[in-house]
Coordinates of C-alpha atoms and ligand atoms in Angstrom, one line a residue:
X910 CA -48.9 17.9 1.7
X911 CA -51.1 15.7 -0.3
X912 CA -48.1 14.1 -2.1
X913 CA -46.6 13.4 1.4
X914 CA -49.7 11.5 2.4
X915 CA -49.5 9.4 -0.8
X916 CA -46.0 8.1 0.3
X917 CA -46.8 4.5 1.4
X918 CA -46.3 3.3 5.0
X919 CA -43.4 0.8 5.9
X920 CA -45.7 -2.3 6.4
X921 CA -47.6 -1.6 3.1
X922 CA -44.3 -1.5 1.2
X923 CA -43.2 -4.7 2.9
X924 CA -45.9 -6.8 1.4
X925 CA -45.2 -5.6 -2.2
X926 CA -44.0 -8.6 -4.3
X927 CA -40.9 -6.6 -5.3
X928 CA -40.0 -6.2 -1.6
X929 CA -41.0 -9.6 -0.7
X930 CA -38.3 -10.8 -3.2
X931 CA -35.7 -8.8 -1.4
X932 CA -36.9 -10.4 1.9
X933 CA -35.9 -13.8 0.5
X934 CA -32.3 -12.8 0.0
X935 CA -31.8 -10.4 3.0
X936 CA -32.5 -10.4 6.7
X937 CA -35.6 -8.6 7.7
X938 CA -34.1 -5.9 9.8
X939 CA -31.7 -5.0 6.9
X940 CA -34.6 -4.8 4.5
X941 CA -36.6 -2.7 7.0
X942 CA -33.6 -0.3 7.3
X943 CA -33.5 0.1 3.4
X944 CA -37.3 0.6 3.0
X945 CA -37.0 3.5 5.7
X946 CA -34.0 4.9 4.0
X947 CA -35.9 5.0 0.7
X948 CA -39.2 6.3 2.1
X949 CA -37.3 9.0 4.0
X950 CA -35.6 10.2 0.9
X951 CA -38.9 10.3 -1.0
X952 CA -40.4 12.4 1.8
X953 CA -37.4 14.8 1.6
X954 CA -37.7 15.1 -2.3
X955 CA -41.5 15.8 -1.8
X956 CA -40.9 18.6 0.6
X957 CA -38.1 20.1 -1.4
X958 CA -39.3 20.1 -4.9
X959 CA -42.6 21.5 -6.2
X960 CA -42.8 19.3 -9.2
X961 CA -42.5 16.0 -7.2
X962 CA -44.3 13.1 -8.6
X963 CA -44.4 9.8 -6.6
X964 CA -42.5 7.1 -8.6
X965 CA -44.3 3.8 -9.5
X966 CA -44.1 0.8 -7.1
X967 CA -41.6 -0.9 -9.2
X968 CA -39.1 2.1 -9.2
X969 CA -39.5 2.3 -5.4
X970 CA -38.9 -1.4 -5.0
X971 CA -35.7 -1.3 -7.0
X972 CA -34.5 1.8 -5.1
X973 CA -35.0 -0.3 -1.9
X974 CA -33.1 -3.2 -3.5
X975 CA -30.1 -0.9 -4.3
X976 CA -30.2 0.6 -0.9
X977 CA -30.1 -2.9 0.7
X978 CA -27.3 -4.0 -1.6
X979 CA -25.2 -0.9 -0.9
X980 CA -25.9 -1.5 2.8
X981 CA -24.7 -5.0 2.8
X982 CA -21.7 -4.9 0.4
X983 CA -18.4 -5.2 2.4
X984 CA -16.7 -1.7 2.8
X985 CA -13.2 -2.9 1.8
X986 CA -13.4 -3.5 -1.9
X987 CA -11.2 -4.7 -4.7
X988 CA -10.3 -1.6 -6.8
X989 CA -8.9 -1.3 -10.4
X990 CA -5.9 1.1 -10.0
X991 CA -5.6 3.2 -13.1
X992 CA -3.6 6.0 -11.6
X993 CA -0.3 4.8 -12.7
X994 CA 1.2 5.2 -9.2
X995 CA 2.6 1.7 -8.6
X996 CA 3.0 1.8 -4.7
X997 CA -0.3 3.7 -4.1
X998 CA -0.7 3.9 -0.2
X999 CA -4.4 4.9 -0.5
X1000 CA -5.1 1.7 -2.7
X1001 CA -3.2 -0.7 -0.6
X1002 CA 0.4 -0.3 -1.8
X1003 CA 1.7 -3.5 -3.2
X1004 CA -0.7 -6.4 -4.6
X1005 CA 0.5 -9.6 -3.5
X1006 CA 2.0 -12.1 -5.9
X1007 CA -0.2 -14.8 -7.0
X1008 CA 2.2 -17.3 -6.0
X1009 CA 1.6 -16.6 -2.4
X1010 CA -2.2 -17.4 -2.7
X1011 CA -1.8 -21.1 -1.9
X1012 CA 0.3 -20.6 1.1
X1013 CA -2.0 -18.0 2.4
X1014 CA -5.0 -20.4 2.0
X1015 CA -3.2 -23.2 3.7
X1016 CA -2.2 -20.9 6.7
X1017 CA -5.5 -19.0 6.9
X1018 CA -7.9 -21.8 7.2
X1019 CA -6.1 -24.2 9.5
X1020 CA -3.7 -24.4 12.4
X1021 CA 0.0 -23.8 11.8
X1022 CA 3.4 -24.1 13.4
X1023 CA 3.4 -20.4 14.0
X1024 CA 5.0 -20.6 17.4
X1025 CA 5.8 -24.4 17.5
X1026 CA 8.9 -26.0 16.7
X1027 CA 8.0 -29.3 15.0
X1028 CA 11.5 -30.9 15.3
X1029 CA 11.8 -30.3 18.9
X1030 CA 8.2 -30.6 19.9
X1031 CA 8.2 -27.5 21.8
X1032 CA 7.3 -23.8 21.7
X1033 CA 9.1 -22.0 18.8
X1034 CA 9.3 -18.4 17.7
X1035 CA 7.1 -16.9 15.0
X1036 CA 10.1 -15.0 13.7
X1037 CA 12.0 -18.0 12.9
X1038 CA 10.0 -18.6 9.8
X1039 CA 11.7 -15.6 7.8
X1040 CA 14.8 -14.8 9.8
X1041 CA 17.0 -17.4 7.8
X1042 CA 15.6 -16.4 4.6
X1043 CA 16.1 -12.6 5.4
X1044 CA 19.7 -13.2 6.3
X1045 CA 20.4 -15.2 3.2
X1046 CA 18.9 -12.6 0.9
X1047 CA 20.5 -9.5 2.5
X1048 CA 23.8 -11.0 4.0
X1049 CA 22.8 -9.8 7.5
X1050 CA 23.6 -11.7 10.7
X1051 CA 20.1 -11.4 12.2
X1052 CA 16.7 -10.4 11.2
X1053 CA 13.3 -9.6 12.7
X1054 CA 9.8 -8.5 11.4
X1055 CA 7.1 -6.4 12.8
X1056 CA 3.8 -4.8 11.7
X1057 CA 5.2 -2.0 9.5
X1058 CA 8.4 0.0 9.2
X1059 CA 7.3 2.8 11.5
X1060 CA 7.0 0.1 14.2
X1061 CA 10.5 -1.2 13.1
X1062 CA 12.0 2.2 13.7
X1063 CA 10.3 2.8 16.9
X1064 CA 11.3 -0.7 18.3
X1065 CA 14.8 -0.2 17.2
X1066 CA 15.1 3.2 18.8
X1067 CA 13.5 2.0 22.0
X1068 CA 15.8 -1.0 22.2
X1069 CA 19.0 0.8 21.5
X1070 CA 18.7 4.5 22.6
X1071 CA 16.0 5.0 25.3
X1072 CA 17.0 8.1 27.4
X1073 CA 20.1 8.6 25.2
X1074 CA 20.8 10.7 22.1
X1075 CA 20.5 9.7 18.5
X1076 CA 22.4 11.8 16.0
X1077 CA 20.5 12.6 12.8
X1078 CA 21.1 15.0 9.9
X1079 CA 18.7 17.9 9.6
X1080 CA 18.3 17.0 5.9
X1081 CA 16.9 13.7 7.0
X1082 CA 14.2 14.7 9.4
X1083 CA 11.5 13.7 7.1
X1084 CA 7.8 13.4 7.3
X1085 CA 6.6 10.4 5.3
X1086 CA 2.9 11.2 5.0
X1087 CA 0.2 9.9 7.2
X1088 CA 2.0 11.9 9.9
X1089 CA 5.0 9.6 10.3
X1090 CA 7.7 12.2 11.3
X1091 CA 11.1 11.0 12.4
X1092 CA 11.2 13.5 15.5
X1093 CA 7.8 12.4 16.6
X1094 CA 8.5 8.6 16.4
X1095 CA 11.8 9.3 18.1
X1096 CA 9.9 11.0 20.9
X1097 CA 7.5 8.2 21.3
X1098 CA 10.4 5.7 21.6
X1099 CA 12.0 7.4 24.4
X1100 CA 15.2 8.4 22.5
X1101 CA 16.4 12.1 22.3
X1102 CA 16.9 13.6 19.0
X1103 CA 20.2 15.4 18.4
X1104 CA 20.0 17.3 15.0
X1105 CA 23.1 18.1 13.2
X1106 CA 24.1 19.9 10.0
X1107 CA 21.8 22.0 7.9
X1108 CA 18.9 21.3 5.6
X1109 CA 21.1 21.0 2.5
X1110 CA 24.5 20.1 3.9
X1111 CA 25.7 17.8 6.6
X1112 CA 29.5 16.9 7.0
X1113 CA 31.3 14.1 9.0
X1114 CA 32.5 16.9 11.4
X1115 CA 28.9 17.8 12.3
X1116 CA 28.5 14.2 13.5
X1117 CA 31.8 14.3 15.4
X1118 CA 31.0 17.5 17.1
X1119 CA 27.6 16.1 18.4
X1120 CA 29.1 13.0 20.1
X1121 CA 29.0 13.0 24.0
X1122 CA 28.8 10.4 26.6
X1123 CA 25.0 10.5 26.2
X1124 CA 25.1 9.5 22.4
X1125 CA 23.6 6.0 21.8
X1126 CA 23.4 6.0 17.9
X1127 CA 24.0 7.5 14.5
X1128 CA 21.0 7.5 12.4
X1129 CA 20.4 7.8 8.7
X1130 CA 17.0 8.3 7.3
X1131 CA 16.1 7.8 3.6
X1132 CA 14.6 11.0 2.3
X1133 CA 12.0 8.9 0.5
X1134 CA 9.5 11.3 -0.8
X1135 CA 11.6 14.3 -1.8
X1136 CA 15.0 15.2 -3.4
X1137 CA 17.4 17.8 -2.5
X1138 CA 19.3 19.2 -5.5
X1139 CA 21.8 21.9 -6.0
X1140 CA 24.4 22.8 -3.2
X1141 CA 24.0 19.6 -1.1
X1142 CA 26.2 17.4 0.9
X1143 CA 25.3 14.2 2.9
X1144 CA 27.4 11.7 4.7
X1145 CA 27.0 8.4 2.9
X1146 CA 26.3 5.2 4.7
X1147 CA 29.8 3.8 4.5
X1148 CA 31.3 7.0 5.6
X1149 CA 28.8 7.1 8.7
X1150 CA 29.9 3.6 9.5
X1151 CA 33.6 4.5 9.7
X1152 CA 32.5 7.5 12.0
X1153 CA 30.5 5.0 14.2
X1154 CA 33.5 2.8 14.4
X1155 CA 35.7 5.7 15.5
X1156 CA 33.4 6.2 18.4
X1157 CA 32.3 2.9 19.1
X1158 CA 28.7 3.8 18.2
X1159 CA 26.2 1.7 16.3
X1160 CA 24.8 3.1 13.0
X1161 CA 21.2 2.5 11.9
X1162 CA 19.6 3.3 8.6
X1163 CA 15.8 3.7 8.1
X1164 CA 15.8 2.9 4.3
X1165 CA 12.0 3.2 4.0
X1166 CA 11.2 1.6 0.7
X1167 CA 14.1 -0.8 0.6
X1168 CA 14.8 -2.8 -2.5
X1169 CA 16.5 -6.2 -2.7
X1170 CA 17.1 -5.8 -6.4
X1171 CA 19.0 -3.1 -8.1
X1172 CA 16.6 -1.3 -10.3
X1173 CA 19.0 1.0 -12.1
X1174 CA 19.3 -1.6 -14.9
X1175 CA 15.8 -1.1 -15.7
X1176 CA 16.2 2.8 -16.1
X1177 CA 15.4 3.7 -12.5
X1178 CA 17.4 6.1 -10.4
X1179 CA 20.2 4.3 -8.6
X1180 CA 19.2 3.4 -5.0
X1181 CA 21.5 1.4 -2.9
X1182 CA 20.0 -2.1 -2.1
X1183 CA 19.5 -3.5 1.3
X1184 CA 22.5 -5.8 0.7
X1185 CA 24.7 -2.8 0.0
X1186 CA 23.7 -1.1 3.4
X1187 CA 24.4 -4.3 5.2
X1188 CA 27.8 -4.8 3.4
X1189 CA 28.6 -1.3 4.1
X1190 CA 28.6 -2.3 7.9
X1191 CA 25.3 -0.6 8.8
X1192 CA 24.3 -2.3 12.1
X1193 CA 20.6 -2.0 11.9
X1194 CA 18.7 -1.5 8.5
X1195 CA 14.9 -1.1 8.6
X1196 CA 12.5 -1.2 5.5
X1197 CA 8.8 -1.6 4.5
X1198 CA 7.5 -4.9 3.4
X1199 CA 4.8 -3.5 1.1
X1200 CA 6.8 -0.7 -0.9
X1201 CA 9.5 -1.8 -3.3
X1202 CA 9.7 -5.3 -1.8
X1203 CA 6.2 -5.9 -3.2
X1204 CA 5.0 -8.0 -0.3
X1205 CA 2.4 -7.4 2.6
X1206 CA 2.5 -4.5 5.0
X1207 CA 5.4 -5.3 7.3
X1208 CA 8.6 -3.9 9.0
X1209 CA 11.7 -5.7 8.4
X1210 CA 14.8 -5.2 10.4
X1211 CA 18.1 -6.8 9.4
X1212 CA 21.5 -6.3 10.9
X1213 CA 24.0 -7.2 13.7
X1214 CA 22.9 -9.9 16.1
X1215 CA 24.2 -7.9 19.0
X1216 CA 21.9 -5.0 18.1
X1217 CA 18.8 -7.1 17.3
X1218 CA 19.0 -9.5 20.4
X1219 CA 17.7 -6.6 22.7
X1220 CA 14.7 -5.9 20.2
X1221 CA 13.9 -9.6 20.3
X1222 CA 13.4 -9.2 24.2
X1223 CA 11.7 -5.9 24.1
X1224 CA 8.3 -5.6 25.4
X1225 CA 7.2 -3.5 22.5
X1226 CA 7.8 -6.5 20.1
X1227 CA 4.7 -8.0 21.5
X1228 CA 2.7 -4.7 20.6
X1229 CA 4.1 -4.6 17.0
X1230 CA 4.0 -8.4 16.4
X1231 CA 3.3 -9.5 12.9
X1232 CA 0.1 -11.7 12.3
X1233 CA 0.3 -15.0 10.9
X1234 CA -1.5 -14.1 7.5
X1235 CA 1.1 -11.4 7.0
X1236 CA 4.0 -13.6 7.9
X1237 CA 2.7 -16.3 5.5
X1238 CA 2.5 -13.7 2.7
X1239 CA 5.9 -12.2 3.6
X1240 CA 7.6 -15.6 3.7
X1241 CA 6.1 -16.5 0.3
X1242 CA 7.2 -13.2 -1.2
X1243 CA 10.8 -13.4 0.3
X1244 CA 11.0 -17.0 -1.0
X1245 CA 10.6 -15.6 -4.6
X1246 CA 13.6 -13.4 -4.2
X1247 CA 15.9 -16.4 -4.1
X1248 CA 15.6 -16.5 -7.8
X1249 CA 15.9 -12.9 -9.0
X1250 CA 14.3 -13.8 -12.5
X1251 CA 11.4 -15.3 -10.8
X1252 CA 11.0 -12.2 -8.4
X1253 CA 10.9 -9.9 -11.3
X1254 CA 8.3 -11.9 -13.2
X1255 CA 5.9 -12.7 -10.3
X1256 CA 6.0 -9.9 -7.9
X1257 CA 3.5 -7.5 -9.3
X1258 CA 5.2 -4.3 -7.9
X1259 CA 8.6 -5.2 -9.6
X1260 CA 6.7 -6.4 -12.8
X1261 CA 5.0 -3.0 -12.9
X1262 CA 8.1 -1.1 -12.4
X1263 CA 10.2 -2.9 -15.0
X1264 CA 7.6 -3.4 -17.8
X1265 CA 8.8 -1.8 -21.0
X1266 CA 7.1 0.8 -23.0
X1267 CA 6.7 -1.6 -25.9
X1268 CA 5.0 -4.1 -23.6
X1269 CA 2.6 -1.5 -22.3
X1270 CA 1.7 -0.4 -25.9
X1271 CA 1.2 -4.1 -26.8
X1272 CA -1.1 -4.5 -23.6
X1273 CA -2.9 -1.2 -24.6
X1274 CA -3.8 -2.5 -28.1
X1275 CA -5.1 -5.9 -26.8
X1276 CA -7.2 -4.2 -24.0
X1277 CA -8.6 -1.7 -26.5
X1278 CA -9.5 -4.6 -29.0
X1279 CA -11.4 -6.4 -26.3
X1280 CA -13.2 -3.4 -25.0
X1281 CA -14.2 -2.4 -28.6
X1282 CA -15.5 -5.9 -29.2
X1283 CA -17.6 -6.0 -26.2
X1284 CA -18.7 -2.4 -25.8
X1285 CA -21.2 -0.2 -27.9
X1286 CA -19.8 2.5 -30.0
X1287 CA -20.8 5.1 -27.3
X1288 CA -17.7 4.2 -25.5
X1289 CA -14.6 5.4 -27.2
X1290 CA -11.3 4.1 -26.2
X1291 CA -7.9 5.5 -27.4
X1292 CA -4.2 4.9 -26.6
X1293 CA -2.2 8.0 -25.4
X1294 CA 1.3 8.4 -24.0
X1295 CA 2.1 9.8 -20.5
X1296 CA 4.2 9.1 -17.4
X1297 CA 3.5 6.9 -14.3
X1298 CA 5.0 7.2 -10.8
X1299 CA 6.7 4.8 -8.4
X1300 CA 5.0 6.1 -5.3
X1301 CA 5.2 4.9 -1.8
X1302 CA 7.9 7.5 -1.2
X1303 CA 10.2 5.5 -3.4
X1304 CA 12.5 7.0 -6.0
X1305 CA 11.0 10.6 -5.8
X1306 CA 10.9 12.5 -9.1
X1307 CA 11.3 9.2 -11.1
X1308 CA 9.1 9.5 -14.2
X1309 CA 8.2 6.2 -16.0
X1310 CA 7.0 6.6 -19.7
X1311 CA 3.8 4.8 -20.1
X1312 CA 0.8 4.3 -22.2
X1313 CA -2.8 5.1 -20.9
X1314 CA -6.4 4.5 -22.2
X1315 CA -8.2 7.6 -22.8
X1316 CA -12.0 6.8 -22.4
X1317 CA -14.9 9.0 -23.5
X1318 CA -18.5 8.2 -23.3
X1319 CA -21.4 9.8 -25.2
X1320 CA -23.6 11.7 -22.9
X1321 CA -21.1 11.8 -20.0
X1322 CA -18.6 14.5 -19.1
X1323 CA -15.1 13.3 -18.1
X1324 CA -15.9 14.2 -14.5
X1325 CA -19.2 12.3 -14.6
X1326 CA -17.4 9.3 -16.1
X1327 CA -14.7 9.5 -13.4
X1328 CA -17.3 9.5 -10.7
X1329 CA -19.5 6.8 -12.2
X1330 CA -16.4 4.4 -12.4
X1331 CA -15.0 5.3 -9.0
X1332 CA -18.4 4.6 -7.3
X1333 CA -19.3 1.4 -9.2
X1334 CA -19.6 -2.1 -8.0
X1335 CA -15.9 -2.8 -8.7
X1336 CA -14.5 0.8 -8.4
X1337 CA -12.1 1.8 -11.2
X1338 CA -9.9 4.8 -10.2
X1339 CA -8.3 7.0 -12.7
X1340 CA -7.6 10.5 -13.4
X1341 CA -8.7 13.6 -15.6
X1342 CA -6.0 15.3 -17.4
X1343 CA -6.5 17.9 -20.2
X1344 CA -10.1 17.3 -20.1
X1345 CA -9.8 13.5 -20.7
X1346 CA -10.4 10.5 -18.5
X1347 CA -7.4 8.4 -18.3
X1348 CA -6.5 5.0 -17.1
X1349 CA -2.7 4.1 -16.9
X1350 CA -2.1 0.6 -18.3
X1351 CA 1.0 0.1 -16.0
X1352 CA -1.0 -0.4 -12.9
X1353 CA -3.9 -2.2 -14.4
X1354 CA -3.4 -5.9 -13.5
X1355 CA -4.1 -8.6 -16.0
X1356 CA -6.8 -9.8 -13.7
X1357 CA -8.2 -6.4 -13.6
X1358 CA -9.1 -6.2 -17.4
X1359 CA -12.4 -8.3 -17.1
X1360 CA -13.3 -6.1 -14.1
X1361 CA -12.7 -3.0 -16.2
X1362 CA -14.8 -4.3 -18.9
X1363 CA -17.6 -5.2 -16.5
X1364 CA -17.5 -1.7 -15.0
X1365 CA -17.6 0.0 -18.5
X1366 CA -20.5 -2.2 -19.5
X1367 CA -22.5 -1.4 -16.4
X1368 CA -22.3 2.3 -17.5
X1369 CA -24.0 1.8 -20.8
Ligands
PLP1118 C1 7.5 4.6 4.3 C2 8.6 4.9 5.2 C3 8.3 4.7 6.5 C4 7.1 4.0 7.1 O1 7.0 2.7 6.7 P1 5.5 1.9 6.9 O2 5.9 0.5 6.5 O3 4.6 2.7 6.0 O4 5.2 2.1 8.4 C5 9.4 5.1 7.5 N1 10.6 5.6 7.1 C6 10.8 5.9 5.6 C7 12.0 6.5 5.3 C8 9.8 5.5 4.7 O5 10.0 5.8 3.5

């Protein structure tokens, strides 16, 4: 009890020079909250431990400074992704290309022609800024963009199939994670699900048998995050288009990750590109802006004008409408695709997926040299081999050979090292495998290297 009495009162603490210094930099109510937090925790420590000793004034003051700093730092932080998962949904999916930075700056801090036709001097459409570009890149007749691909699917179904049946293979009724389930989205859109086939095999006759006067649409959904192997059969996009033509029904494909560049040349599993879906005659194709495309979160819809026109007039479009910052980043990213070499070189997601093993090894040696030169010997860094993942529900099972940094630090277990780096000022997220803390070089951007160095320096 006597130790409890020794814990100073709030007004006493506020006049300590160490705390006065904090008051110069931070608002009084914030500092007051920090003081109370620290004094409360001292009281708790005093009551819990028998060997409690009140820390010196300077220590208490620095604990208050740390509490105030924690409390005032913004919640959304830049993070160094050392996981090797390129399209990491929990870490913000695709980092934007540096090349869109100037455009983002211009549009964010001033007015823009977002919905103003400068030629005609009258109201314009926010969708016009990317429609032509999307048509040029994909070969489609019309295009539309919304907040994300989940919204794109819902809008398309609501506009084309409300109160009517949508035929989907049982093998494609997927859950994408974060509770995006095709049957649920369909329920919300007002369309009625008509499942056909079995989990592993669906045939053209299954679709034929499902057609009634109530049928509005054939829908194909990319399995995204899983693969079926063994005794399987699916109706391909071109075949589904033929079936659709037979019955005069439109065909839609939710491609999910959606790539504009064929990545098979870079050793990745062969996935049809968006252009191939359009060329195959699919009437409506939807895909994400921040998965393989490597842009901001967005839902892209391309296809036949007759199918997209009702979406452009649908009230849900207003609810799903894309914001100007996203639109600026999306137009900037799409513009890079006009030159494939430029897209591959400057869109981080594509760059990380296509980087060679030799390049990763070279980068590893450079980073290690830098770290060794700037860190004490207590930090030990070596280069090890491993595999990275694509992530984002794209190319499931695709393994990308990579190089990783194995980091050891005297006096810290791998678990402690992992936790300290994850909770630092600039969080570094890695993983522990076989008792070692690892950072995959594939997902560490060049701009992350100084941040990683600073994070390691802060530990020692
Ligand atoms: C990822 C994905 C979605 C959801 O896209 P978001 O842009 O995250 O809303 C929908 N369908 C498929 C097939 C997907 O892979």
